[in-house]
Amino acid sequence: MTKITIARGDGIGPEIMDATLKILHAAGAELDIEEIEIGEKVYLRGNSAGIEPKAWDSLRRTKVFLKAPITTPQGGGFKSLNVTTRKVLGLYANVRPCVSYHPFVKTKHPVMDVVIIRENEEDLYGGIEHRQSEEVYQCLKLISRPGTEKIVRYAFEYAKAYGRKKVTCFTKDNIMKMTDGLFHRVFDEIGAEYPEIQKEHWIVDIGAAKLADTPEVFDVIVMPNLYGDILSDVAAQITGSVGLAGSANIGEGFAMFEAIHGSAPRIAGMNMANPSGLLLGAVQMLVHIGQQDVAGRIQNAWLKTLEDGIHTYDIFKEGVSTERRGTADFAQAVIDRLGKTPSLLKPVAFTNALSTFVNRPAARPAAKKELAGVDVFLQASGISPDDLAKAVSRASEHLLLQLQMITNRGTKVWPDGFPETFCTDHWRCRFKTGESMIGFPYQQVVKLLQQLNVANLDILKTENLYHFDGQPGYTAAQGQ
């Protein structure tokens, strides 16, 4: 028996969880179940994360979480429970198989079989946002080498375990040369360790277009968090229905499994909901805990149910479907087919090879880090770039650090800016030493900030400019 924690969630959650558990038990899954409450009721009791401390105790004890969809109340102050759980428990990999079930589920892509592996903890989902001025807000995009190494290696190990032939990386490193550039570079480095697997990289915009148009050219796709979040839903939808997609969130020693759809409150309690997404998430759970034979038995029975035309309302189609079933009766139809395999759809077989995979990035020697300058962000309204440059230069006169450049929203506006460039009240002033000296003491930055403050310039924040092993760790400005 394996201990797991379940949560029935909100909306249709209790119905599809009941259906899923009924199938799991009938198939012989050996589970010792603990139940916790999460979601809307917990939020409305005043817990901004939607989960109470005693629920965390269960998750830390069982280390396996099967979660039904929840409802997050409207309004500010409520955190995403999914994001919180992924980050607190270190669930770094989100795994979403996106498979077409043609001709039983309508799709324009009848041979699609793509697995999207999404980095799950960082990127813009770090949740570090600030309002910096009257007009400008920021969200920090954080990409780490260890985080990237973990997700990329997991993607290649997944491909290796399941006999997949190709791993594709999507980034936007033609624009975000440092953050997405790191992701691409690590992909190339780790990919070289898997010569038997094809590797390719796409810029995410054209890659997304290709995925939507010709998904059959892809196999396993690995992406940073935001791109993966968006495109895994797109991929699931073009298979025929988001409602058929399950999701695994994998960490070191912890894992969470779920459907990718929401709580659908409009049909809650009506015995209409399709339990397939949560069921396929539970199949991934069984594989994770070493009950892959039961997982295969369930998914093959589910495929046979689709083949027999027994469908819930969301995928029911005259001329293809033979019988429309509600949630509970659909679950019973799957149970009735346990031990059977599909004849047209491809039967599944699972491996638990990944259950013993230890994913810990190797330690790297520390780079030589030297201070090379500072970007000081100022708020100023109703001023031209030239006038701002004069005021800043006067304030920093006779200091080691001198004004080199001013940008507005990343575009250089001084020196040699264009009057046509639209500017807000948010300015970045780059200071470096006149002799391009690096490795000077931080006290020089402190002196600069003191002088700017004395001059009544409104300092919003600073970003230190460093060289690492002699290479700049910052980008130049966009512009002419």
Tab-separated table of C-alpha atoms in Angstrom:
chain	number	residue	atom	x	y	z
A	1	MET	CA	0.000	0.000	0.000
A	2	THR	CA	1.222	3.468	-0.887
A	3	LYS	CA	0.126	6.470	1.127
A	4	ILE	CA	-1.287	9.328	-0.918
A	5	THR	CA	-3.118	12.547	-0.119
A	6	ILE	CA	-6.233	13.533	-2.049
A	7	ALA	CA	-8.287	16.721	-2.211
A	8	ARG	CA	-11.772	16.771	-3.728
A	9	GLY	CA	-11.586	20.465	-4.604
A	10	ASP	CA	-14.474	22.666	-5.733
A	11	GLY	CA	-17.143	22.700	-8.431
A	12	ILE	CA	-17.015	19.406	-10.324
A	13	GLY	CA	-14.011	18.326	-8.271
A	14	PRO	CA	-15.846	16.015	-5.824
A	15	GLU	CA	-17.697	14.243	-8.654
A	16	ILE	CA	-14.669	13.550	-10.798
A	17	MET	CA	-12.601	12.540	-7.764
A	18	ASP	CA	-15.268	10.019	-6.743
A	19	ALA	CA	-15.304	8.602	-10.276
A	20	THR	CA	-11.521	8.428	-10.422
A	21	LEU	CA	-11.144	6.710	-7.052
A	22	LYS	CA	-13.828	4.202	-7.963
A	23	ILE	CA	-11.854	3.219	-11.079
A	24	LEU	CA	-8.550	3.080	-9.191
A	25	HIS	CA	-9.944	0.767	-6.531
A	26	ALA	CA	-11.665	-1.485	-9.085
A	27	ALA	CA	-8.382	-1.806	-11.023
A	28	GLY	CA	-6.534	-2.973	-7.926
A	29	ALA	CA	-4.531	0.148	-7.046
A	30	GLU	CA	-2.968	-0.320	-3.627
A	31	LEU	CA	-3.544	3.038	-1.966
A	32	ASP	CA	-3.736	4.235	1.635
A	33	ILE	CA	-5.610	7.517	1.259
A	34	GLU	CA	-5.513	10.618	3.445
A	35	GLU	CA	-7.910	13.443	2.584
A	36	ILE	CA	-7.397	17.179	3.014
A	37	GLU	CA	-9.555	20.208	2.293
A	38	ILE	CA	-8.292	22.894	-0.069
A	39	GLY	CA	-9.777	25.591	-2.233
A	40	GLU	CA	-12.615	28.062	-2.046
A	41	LYS	CA	-13.899	27.330	1.464
A	42	VAL	CA	-10.384	27.525	2.869
A	43	TYR	CA	-9.725	30.784	1.028
A	44	LEU	CA	-12.945	32.276	2.359
A	45	ARG	CA	-12.031	31.295	5.923
A	46	GLY	CA	-9.223	33.807	5.621
A	47	ASN	CA	-6.346	31.661	4.376
A	48	SER	CA	-4.840	33.490	1.393
A	49	ALA	CA	-3.114	30.330	0.086
A	50	GLY	CA	-6.244	28.136	0.086
A	51	ILE	CA	-4.560	25.433	2.187
A	52	GLU	CA	-4.201	25.119	5.967
A	53	PRO	CA	-1.104	24.066	7.954
A	54	LYS	CA	-2.464	20.625	8.884
A	55	ALA	CA	-2.950	19.890	5.167
A	56	TRP	CA	0.735	20.572	4.571
A	57	ASP	CA	1.480	17.982	7.279
A	58	SER	CA	-0.340	15.338	5.231
A	59	LEU	CA	1.440	16.293	1.992
A	60	ARG	CA	4.831	16.180	3.674
A	61	ARG	CA	3.977	12.795	5.148
A	62	THR	CA	2.664	11.038	2.029
A	63	LYS	CA	4.679	13.024	-0.563
A	64	VAL	CA	2.052	12.192	-3.239
A	65	PHE	CA	-0.912	14.491	-3.937
A	66	LEU	CA	-3.901	13.743	-6.193
A	67	LYS	CA	-5.745	17.023	-6.518
A	68	ALA	CA	-9.108	17.868	-8.047
A	69	PRO	CA	-9.686	21.370	-9.520
A	70	ILE	CA	-10.373	24.235	-7.141
A	71	THR	CA	-12.005	27.655	-7.368
A	72	THR	CA	-9.919	30.672	-6.441
A	73	PRO	CA	-12.206	33.525	-5.288
A	74	GLN	CA	-12.234	36.719	-7.313
A	75	GLY	CA	-10.458	39.760	-5.962
A	76	GLY	CA	-7.008	40.518	-4.665
A	77	GLY	CA	-5.014	38.792	-1.982
A	78	PHE	CA	-5.643	35.168	-3.017
A	79	LYS	CA	-2.592	33.197	-4.131
A	80	SER	CA	-2.587	30.431	-6.722
A	81	LEU	CA	-2.586	27.168	-4.778
A	82	ASN	CA	-0.977	25.365	-7.702
A	83	VAL	CA	1.928	27.803	-7.835
A	84	THR	CA	2.308	27.719	-4.053
A	85	THR	CA	2.335	23.913	-3.913
A	86	ARG	CA	4.786	23.600	-6.781
A	87	LYS	CA	7.230	26.054	-5.259
A	88	VAL	CA	6.964	24.985	-1.601
A	89	LEU	CA	7.427	21.299	-2.418
A	90	GLY	CA	9.993	21.847	-5.160
A	91	LEU	CA	7.859	20.361	-7.950
A	92	TYR	CA	10.182	21.538	-10.690
A	93	ALA	CA	8.778	19.578	-13.673
A	94	ASN	CA	5.285	19.806	-15.098
A	95	VAL	CA	4.602	16.903	-17.466
A	96	ARG	CA	1.617	17.046	-19.837
A	97	PRO	CA	1.066	14.328	-22.438
A	98	CYS	CA	-1.053	15.744	-25.273
A	99	VAL	CA	-2.435	12.911	-27.408
A	100	SER	CA	-5.099	12.810	-30.121
A	101	TYR	CA	-7.751	10.090	-29.936
A	102	HIS	CA	-8.895	10.241	-33.552
A	103	PRO	CA	-11.448	9.335	-34.842
A	104	PHE	CA	-13.280	9.083	-31.509
A	105	VAL	CA	-12.533	12.637	-30.396
A	106	LYS	CA	-12.776	15.331	-33.059
A	107	THR	CA	-9.444	16.978	-33.895
A	108	LYS	CA	-7.650	18.517	-36.846
A	109	HIS	CA	-4.482	16.677	-35.814
A	110	PRO	CA	-5.229	12.944	-35.809
A	111	VAL	CA	-1.677	11.666	-35.206
A	112	MET	CA	-0.594	14.123	-32.496
A	113	ASP	CA	1.413	12.635	-29.617
A	114	VAL	CA	3.406	15.356	-27.861
A	115	VAL	CA	4.689	15.551	-24.291
A	116	ILE	CA	5.271	19.062	-22.980
A	117	ILE	CA	7.701	19.347	-20.093
A	118	ARG	CA	7.522	22.756	-18.467
A	119	GLU	CA	9.817	24.275	-15.874
A	120	ASN	CA	7.578	24.787	-12.874
A	121	GLU	CA	9.219	26.990	-10.231
A	122	GLU	CA	10.820	30.120	-11.663
A	123	ASP	CA	10.642	32.441	-14.697
A	124	LEU	CA	7.975	35.157	-14.290
A	125	TYR	CA	6.118	32.826	-11.909
A	126	GLY	CA	8.513	33.850	-9.143
A	127	GLY	CA	5.728	36.334	-8.415
A	128	ILE	CA	8.152	39.203	-7.780
A	129	GLU	CA	6.269	42.279	-8.951
A	130	HIS	CA	6.483	45.936	-8.001
A	131	ARG	CA	4.817	49.169	-8.870
A	132	GLN	CA	7.798	51.448	-9.346
A	133	SER	CA	6.368	54.755	-10.453
A	134	GLU	CA	3.118	56.458	-11.258
A	135	GLU	CA	3.116	54.839	-14.693
A	136	VAL	CA	5.291	51.711	-14.579
A	137	TYR	CA	5.006	48.256	-13.034
A	138	GLN	CA	7.576	45.477	-13.258
A	139	CYS	CA	7.640	41.677	-13.006
A	140	LEU	CA	11.029	40.006	-12.588
A	141	LYS	CA	11.907	37.087	-14.860
A	142	LEU	CA	14.260	34.745	-13.014
A	143	ILE	CA	16.002	31.882	-14.827
A	144	SER	CA	18.604	29.944	-12.840
A	145	ARG	CA	21.227	27.535	-14.126
A	146	PRO	CA	20.332	24.811	-11.566
A	147	GLY	CA	16.612	25.151	-12.311
A	148	THR	CA	17.251	24.957	-16.039
A	149	GLU	CA	19.615	22.010	-15.696
A	150	LYS	CA	16.992	20.068	-13.736
A	151	ILE	CA	14.141	20.571	-16.190
A	152	VAL	CA	16.255	19.984	-19.303
A	153	ARG	CA	17.799	16.807	-17.926
A	154	TYR	CA	14.364	15.564	-16.872
A	155	ALA	CA	13.114	16.097	-20.437
A	156	PHE	CA	15.934	14.021	-21.890
A	157	GLU	CA	15.545	11.307	-19.260
A	158	TYR	CA	11.807	11.168	-19.967
A	159	ALA	CA	12.491	10.797	-23.691
A	160	LYS	CA	15.025	8.067	-22.993
A	161	ALA	CA	12.684	6.156	-20.651
A	162	TYR	CA	9.795	6.150	-23.144
A	163	GLY	CA	11.752	5.636	-26.353
A	164	ARG	CA	11.033	9.137	-27.634
A	165	LYS	CA	13.210	10.183	-30.545
A	166	LYS	CA	13.468	13.961	-30.244
A	167	VAL	CA	13.533	16.733	-27.644
A	168	THR	CA	12.760	20.294	-28.742
A	169	CYS	CA	13.476	23.465	-26.781
A	170	PHE	CA	11.380	26.649	-27.139
A	171	THR	CA	12.812	29.996	-25.961
A	172	LYS	CA	12.826	33.668	-26.954
A	173	ASP	CA	16.581	34.095	-26.726
A	174	ASN	CA	16.756	36.363	-29.755
A	175	ILE	CA	15.303	39.037	-27.440
A	176	MET	CA	15.967	37.835	-23.869
A	177	LYS	CA	19.566	36.940	-24.561
A	178	MET	CA	20.612	36.350	-20.954
A	179	THR	CA	17.626	34.583	-19.349
A	180	ASP	CA	16.276	32.592	-22.283
A	181	GLY	CA	19.808	32.517	-23.627
A	182	LEU	CA	20.869	30.567	-20.534
A	183	PHE	CA	17.979	28.113	-21.017
A	184	HIS	CA	18.996	27.497	-24.641
A	185	ARG	CA	22.675	27.160	-23.767
A	186	VAL	CA	22.013	24.621	-21.012
A	187	PHE	CA	19.744	22.689	-23.387
A	188	ASP	CA	22.617	22.413	-25.848
A	189	GLU	CA	25.095	21.427	-23.127
A	190	ILE	CA	22.946	18.693	-21.610
A	191	GLY	CA	21.616	17.526	-24.955
A	192	ALA	CA	25.162	16.667	-25.996
A	193	GLU	CA	25.104	13.951	-23.311
A	194	TYR	CA	22.253	12.160	-25.141
A	195	PRO	CA	23.623	11.494	-28.649
A	196	GLU	CA	20.901	8.937	-29.387
A	197	ILE	CA	18.164	11.610	-29.113
A	198	GLN	CA	17.583	14.292	-31.747
A	199	LYS	CA	17.803	17.881	-30.512
A	200	GLU	CA	16.338	21.063	-31.949
A	201	HIS	CA	15.580	24.604	-30.828
A	202	TRP	CA	12.791	26.933	-31.961
A	203	ILE	CA	12.123	30.573	-31.167
A	204	VAL	CA	8.908	30.267	-29.176
A	205	ASP	CA	6.655	32.357	-31.406
A	206	ILE	CA	7.291	30.428	-34.600
A	207	GLY	CA	7.561	27.218	-32.579
A	208	ALA	CA	4.106	27.858	-31.149
A	209	ALA	CA	2.747	28.469	-34.642
A	210	LYS	CA	4.281	25.206	-35.839
A	211	LEU	CA	2.901	23.338	-32.812
A	212	ALA	CA	-0.605	24.633	-33.525
A	213	ASP	CA	-0.348	23.846	-37.238
A	214	THR	CA	1.763	20.682	-37.440
A	215	PRO	CA	2.097	19.123	-33.970
A	216	GLU	CA	3.091	15.747	-35.392
A	217	VAL	CA	6.618	17.051	-36.074
A	218	PHE	CA	7.227	17.350	-32.326
A	219	ASP	CA	7.829	14.655	-29.741
A	220	VAL	CA	9.002	16.015	-26.357
A	221	ILE	CA	9.107	19.806	-25.894
A	222	VAL	CA	10.863	21.486	-22.949
A	223	MET	CA	10.195	25.143	-22.107
A	224	PRO	CA	10.512	27.809	-19.432
A	225	ASN	CA	7.507	28.255	-17.171
A	226	LEU	CA	5.353	30.875	-18.908
A	227	TYR	CA	5.696	29.481	-22.430
A	228	GLY	CA	5.033	25.984	-21.123
A	229	ASP	CA	1.939	27.075	-19.221
A	230	ILE	CA	0.393	28.670	-22.306
A	231	LEU	CA	1.433	26.130	-24.915
A	232	SER	CA	0.570	23.033	-22.890
A	233	ASP	CA	-3.038	24.256	-22.791
A	234	VAL	CA	-2.925	25.016	-26.512
A	235	ALA	CA	-1.517	21.561	-27.213
A	236	ALA	CA	-4.136	19.867	-25.043
A	237	GLN	CA	-6.949	21.763	-26.763
A	238	ILE	CA	-5.857	20.921	-30.296
A	239	THR	CA	-5.862	17.206	-29.444
A	240	GLY	CA	-9.613	17.633	-29.184
A	241	SER	CA	-10.327	18.657	-25.607
A	242	VAL	CA	-8.563	20.183	-22.616
A	243	GLY	CA	-10.901	18.013	-20.562
A	244	LEU	CA	-8.971	14.870	-21.522
A	245	ALA	CA	-5.550	16.027	-20.315
A	246	GLY	CA	-3.874	15.036	-17.078
A	247	SER	CA	-0.833	16.638	-15.557
A	248	ALA	CA	2.040	15.555	-13.327
A	249	ASN	CA	4.161	17.888	-11.197
A	250	ILE	CA	7.385	16.149	-10.251
A	251	GLY	CA	9.985	17.064	-7.645
A	252	GLU	CA	12.693	15.386	-5.607
A	253	GLY	CA	10.650	13.146	-3.324
A	254	PHE	CA	7.300	14.923	-3.863
A	255	ALA	CA	4.749	14.861	-6.674
A	256	MET	CA	1.291	16.286	-7.440
A	257	PHE	CA	-1.162	14.991	-10.059
A	258	GLU	CA	-4.233	16.731	-11.449
A	259	ALA	CA	-6.447	17.507	-14.423
A	260	ILE	CA	-5.442	20.643	-16.282
A	261	HIS	CA	-8.974	22.039	-16.510
A	262	GLY	CA	-10.789	24.175	-13.968
A	263	SER	CA	-13.591	23.522	-11.497
A	264	ALA	CA	-16.446	24.293	-13.968
A	265	PRO	CA	-18.933	25.431	-11.302
A	266	ARG	CA	-21.712	25.910	-13.865
A	267	ILE	CA	-22.104	22.115	-14.215
A	268	ALA	CA	-21.199	21.148	-10.659
A	269	GLY	CA	-23.519	18.566	-9.136
A	270	MET	CA	-25.175	17.735	-12.464
A	271	ASN	CA	-23.373	14.407	-13.104
A	272	MET	CA	-22.142	15.773	-16.450
A	273	ALA	CA	-18.429	16.327	-15.942
A	274	ASN	CA	-15.868	14.261	-17.788
A	275	PRO	CA	-13.529	12.642	-15.209
A	276	SER	CA	-10.913	11.743	-17.830
A	277	GLY	CA	-8.425	14.533	-17.095
A	278	LEU	CA	-8.191	13.668	-13.407
A	279	LEU	CA	-8.190	9.953	-14.213
A	280	LEU	CA	-5.224	10.337	-16.563
A	281	GLY	CA	-3.472	12.434	-13.918
A	282	ALA	CA	-4.079	9.531	-11.517
A	283	VAL	CA	-2.605	7.150	-14.103
A	284	GLN	CA	0.570	9.262	-14.057
A	285	MET	CA	0.484	9.023	-10.257
A	286	LEU	CA	0.315	5.218	-10.352
A	287	VAL	CA	3.334	5.114	-12.647
A	288	HIS	CA	5.196	7.427	-10.273
A	289	ILE	CA	4.563	5.219	-7.235
A	290	GLY	CA	5.551	2.018	-9.006
A	291	GLN	CA	2.106	0.665	-9.879
A	292	GLN	CA	2.614	1.001	-13.622
A	293	ASP	CA	0.825	-2.258	-14.418
A	294	VAL	CA	-2.360	-0.935	-12.798
A	295	ALA	CA	-1.833	2.368	-14.627
A	296	GLY	CA	-1.676	0.594	-17.986
A	297	ARG	CA	-4.717	-1.520	-17.128
A	298	ILE	CA	-6.749	1.615	-16.389
A	299	GLN	CA	-5.659	3.669	-19.390
A	300	ASN	CA	-6.201	0.809	-21.814
A	301	ALA	CA	-9.710	0.318	-20.405
A	302	TRP	CA	-10.305	4.048	-20.788
A	303	LEU	CA	-9.109	3.927	-24.410
A	304	LYS	CA	-11.416	0.974	-25.050
A	305	THR	CA	-14.293	2.988	-23.591
A	306	LEU	CA	-13.591	5.817	-26.035
A	307	GLU	CA	-13.390	3.309	-28.894
A	308	ASP	CA	-16.759	1.867	-27.953
A	309	GLY	CA	-18.271	5.326	-28.371
A	310	ILE	CA	-19.192	5.765	-24.721
A	311	HIS	CA	-18.599	9.466	-24.167
A	312	THR	CA	-19.509	12.269	-21.822
A	313	TYR	CA	-21.370	15.317	-23.131
A	314	ASP	CA	-18.255	17.381	-23.886
A	315	ILE	CA	-16.926	14.976	-26.547
A	316	PHE	CA	-20.213	13.368	-27.613
A	317	LYS	CA	-20.746	13.569	-31.374
A	318	GLU	CA	-23.542	12.058	-33.432
A	319	GLY	CA	-22.254	9.464	-35.855
A	320	VAL	CA	-19.166	8.738	-33.749
A	321	SER	CA	-20.466	8.332	-30.216
A	322	THR	CA	-22.817	5.468	-29.431
A	323	GLU	CA	-23.871	6.366	-25.919
A	324	ARG	CA	-23.855	9.523	-23.824
A	325	ARG	CA	-22.950	8.913	-20.195
A	326	GLY	CA	-22.792	11.028	-17.067
A	327	THR	CA	-19.794	11.166	-14.752
A	328	ALA	CA	-20.575	8.130	-12.621
A	329	ASP	CA	-21.810	5.955	-15.503
A	330	PHE	CA	-18.740	6.801	-17.587
A	331	ALA	CA	-16.553	5.636	-14.695
A	332	GLN	CA	-18.537	2.395	-14.564
A	333	ALA	CA	-18.017	1.912	-18.290
A	334	VAL	CA	-14.259	2.131	-17.763
A	335	ILE	CA	-14.484	-0.366	-14.897
A	336	ASP	CA	-16.465	-2.763	-17.075
A	337	ARG	CA	-13.587	-2.746	-19.592
A	338	LEU	CA	-10.723	-3.350	-17.185
A	339	GLY	CA	-8.521	-6.051	-18.669
A	340	LYS	CA	-9.422	-5.073	-22.235
A	341	THR	CA	-7.267	-3.182	-24.716
A	342	PRO	CA	-8.188	-0.906	-27.615
A	343	SER	CA	-8.044	-2.219	-31.150
A	344	LEU	CA	-7.739	1.045	-33.117
A	345	LEU	CA	-6.165	3.382	-30.604
A	346	LYS	CA	-2.624	2.559	-29.540
A	347	PRO	CA	-2.471	0.543	-26.296
A	348	VAL	CA	-0.205	1.968	-23.601
A	349	ALA	CA	2.585	0.438	-21.562
A	350	PHE	CA	4.367	2.340	-18.816
A	351	THR	CA	7.791	2.196	-17.242
A	352	ASN	CA	8.815	3.446	-13.829
A	353	ALA	CA	12.417	3.985	-14.940
A	354	LEU	CA	12.150	7.636	-13.890
A	355	SER	CA	11.229	6.698	-10.304
A	356	THR	CA	14.897	6.028	-9.509
A	357	PHE	CA	16.218	9.062	-11.395
A	358	VAL	CA	18.046	11.470	-9.075
A	359	ASN	CA	18.167	14.953	-10.571
A	360	ARG	CA	20.738	17.074	-8.772
A	361	PRO	CA	22.771	19.578	-10.788
A	362	ALA	CA	26.516	19.242	-10.375
A	363	ALA	CA	28.358	21.915	-8.415
A	364	ARG	CA	30.172	24.439	-10.559
A	365	PRO	CA	33.261	26.503	-9.693
A	366	ALA	CA	32.393	30.027	-8.624
A	367	ALA	CA	33.026	32.689	-11.238
A	368	LYS	CA	35.162	35.713	-10.478
A	369	LYS	CA	32.599	38.464	-9.846
A	370	GLU	CA	33.631	42.122	-10.199
A	371	LEU	CA	31.563	45.283	-9.891
A	372	ALA	CA	31.584	47.199	-13.181
A	373	GLY	CA	28.909	49.870	-12.703
A	374	VAL	CA	25.339	50.457	-11.638
A	375	ASP	CA	21.964	51.116	-13.236
A	376	VAL	CA	19.977	53.632	-11.196
A	377	PHE	CA	16.255	53.841	-11.945
A	378	LEU	CA	14.660	57.238	-11.422
A	379	GLN	CA	11.124	58.564	-11.538
A	380	ALA	CA	10.761	61.909	-13.307
A	381	SER	CA	7.780	63.386	-15.125
A	382	GLY	CA	7.603	66.174	-17.687
A	383	ILE	CA	11.307	66.221	-18.434
A	384	SER	CA	13.287	65.599	-21.611
A	385	PRO	CA	16.114	63.026	-21.712
A	386	ASP	CA	18.647	65.805	-22.297
A	387	ASP	CA	17.454	67.809	-19.294
A	388	LEU	CA	17.428	64.713	-17.106
A	389	ALA	CA	20.982	63.909	-18.232
A	390	LYS	CA	22.112	67.420	-17.254
A	391	ALA	CA	20.548	67.134	-13.798
A	392	VAL	CA	22.022	63.676	-13.194
A	393	SER	CA	25.459	64.675	-14.473
A	394	ARG	CA	25.542	67.721	-12.195
A	395	ALA	CA	24.639	65.560	-9.205
A	396	SER	CA	27.364	63.001	-9.963
A	397	GLU	CA	30.100	65.495	-10.872
A	398	HIS	CA	33.589	64.603	-9.561
A	399	LEU	CA	32.588	61.033	-8.658
A	400	LEU	CA	34.247	57.879	-9.945
A	401	LEU	CA	31.005	56.706	-11.517
A	402	GLN	CA	29.817	58.811	-14.440
A	403	LEU	CA	26.598	58.784	-16.445
A	404	GLN	CA	27.019	56.752	-19.641
A	405	MET	CA	23.481	56.266	-20.913
A	406	ILE	CA	19.791	56.825	-20.160
A	407	THR	CA	17.045	54.469	-21.327
A	408	ASN	CA	13.284	54.574	-21.063
A	409	ARG	CA	11.497	51.215	-21.043
A	410	GLY	CA	14.737	49.673	-22.298
A	411	THR	CA	15.246	52.005	-25.289
A	412	LYS	CA	18.244	54.340	-25.294
A	413	VAL	CA	17.133	57.975	-25.253
A	414	TRP	CA	20.434	59.653	-24.262
A	415	PRO	CA	22.922	60.317	-25.711
A	416	ASP	CA	21.848	60.595	-29.341
A	417	GLY	CA	18.223	59.725	-28.711
A	418	PHE	CA	15.380	60.377	-31.124
A	419	PRO	CA	12.685	62.927	-30.211
A	420	GLU	CA	10.045	60.525	-31.587
A	421	THR	CA	10.684	57.928	-28.853
A	422	PHE	CA	7.781	57.833	-26.411
A	423	CYS	CA	8.892	58.101	-22.782
A	424	THR	CA	7.182	57.380	-19.478
A	425	ASP	CA	8.193	58.584	-16.006
A	426	HIS	CA	10.565	55.611	-15.504
A	427	TRP	CA	14.217	56.146	-16.444
A	428	ARG	CA	17.277	53.920	-16.241
A	429	CYS	CA	20.547	55.781	-15.798
A	430	ARG	CA	23.671	53.681	-16.378
A	431	PHE	CA	26.823	54.686	-14.530
A	432	LYS	CA	30.303	53.316	-15.172
A	433	THR	CA	33.808	54.509	-14.508
A	434	GLY	CA	35.301	56.774	-17.124
A	435	GLU	CA	38.255	54.441	-17.436
A	436	SER	CA	35.993	51.362	-17.700
A	437	MET	CA	37.620	50.131	-14.501
A	438	ILE	CA	36.011	47.053	-12.949
A	439	GLY	CA	36.330	45.616	-9.498
A	440	PHE	CA	35.950	48.919	-7.606
A	441	PRO	CA	34.427	48.939	-4.082
A	442	TYR	CA	30.657	49.231	-3.613
A	443	GLN	CA	31.257	52.353	-1.529
A	444	GLN	CA	31.488	54.219	-4.829
A	445	VAL	CA	27.875	53.279	-5.583
A	446	VAL	CA	26.843	54.463	-2.123
A	447	LYS	CA	28.484	57.839	-2.761
A	448	LEU	CA	26.653	58.151	-6.070
A	449	LEU	CA	23.278	57.393	-4.505
A	450	GLN	CA	23.921	59.911	-1.742
A	451	GLN	CA	24.648	62.625	-4.295
A	452	LEU	CA	21.565	61.798	-6.358
A	453	ASN	CA	19.465	61.902	-3.207
A	454	VAL	CA	20.897	65.299	-2.200
A	455	ALA	CA	19.906	66.549	-5.650
A	456	ASN	CA	16.293	65.480	-4.962
A	457	LEU	CA	16.298	62.918	-7.749
A	458	ASP	CA	13.682	60.242	-7.050
A	459	ILE	CA	15.540	56.905	-6.855
A	460	LEU	CA	13.290	53.895	-7.499
A	461	LYS	CA	15.830	51.060	-7.395
A	462	THR	CA	19.325	50.048	-8.449
A	463	GLU	CA	20.821	47.102	-10.317
A	464	ASN	CA	24.525	46.460	-9.906
A	465	LEU	CA	26.466	45.671	-13.071
A	466	TYR	CA	28.922	42.815	-12.693
A	467	HIS	CA	31.491	41.022	-14.802
A	468	PHE	CA	31.749	37.265	-14.292
A	469	ASP	CA	35.128	35.819	-15.262
A	470	GLY	CA	35.701	38.976	-17.266
A	471	GLN	CA	32.432	38.790	-19.223
A	472	PRO	CA	29.637	41.391	-18.793
A	473	GLY	CA	26.670	40.054	-16.851
A	474	TYR	CA	24.266	42.656	-18.251
A	475	THR	CA	22.832	43.674	-21.591
A	476	ALA	CA	23.232	46.803	-23.642
A	477	ALA	CA	20.214	48.984	-24.317
A	478	GLN	CA	17.895	48.592	-27.249
A	479	GLY	CA	17.924	51.426	-29.716
A	480	GLN	CA	19.923	53.030	-32.459
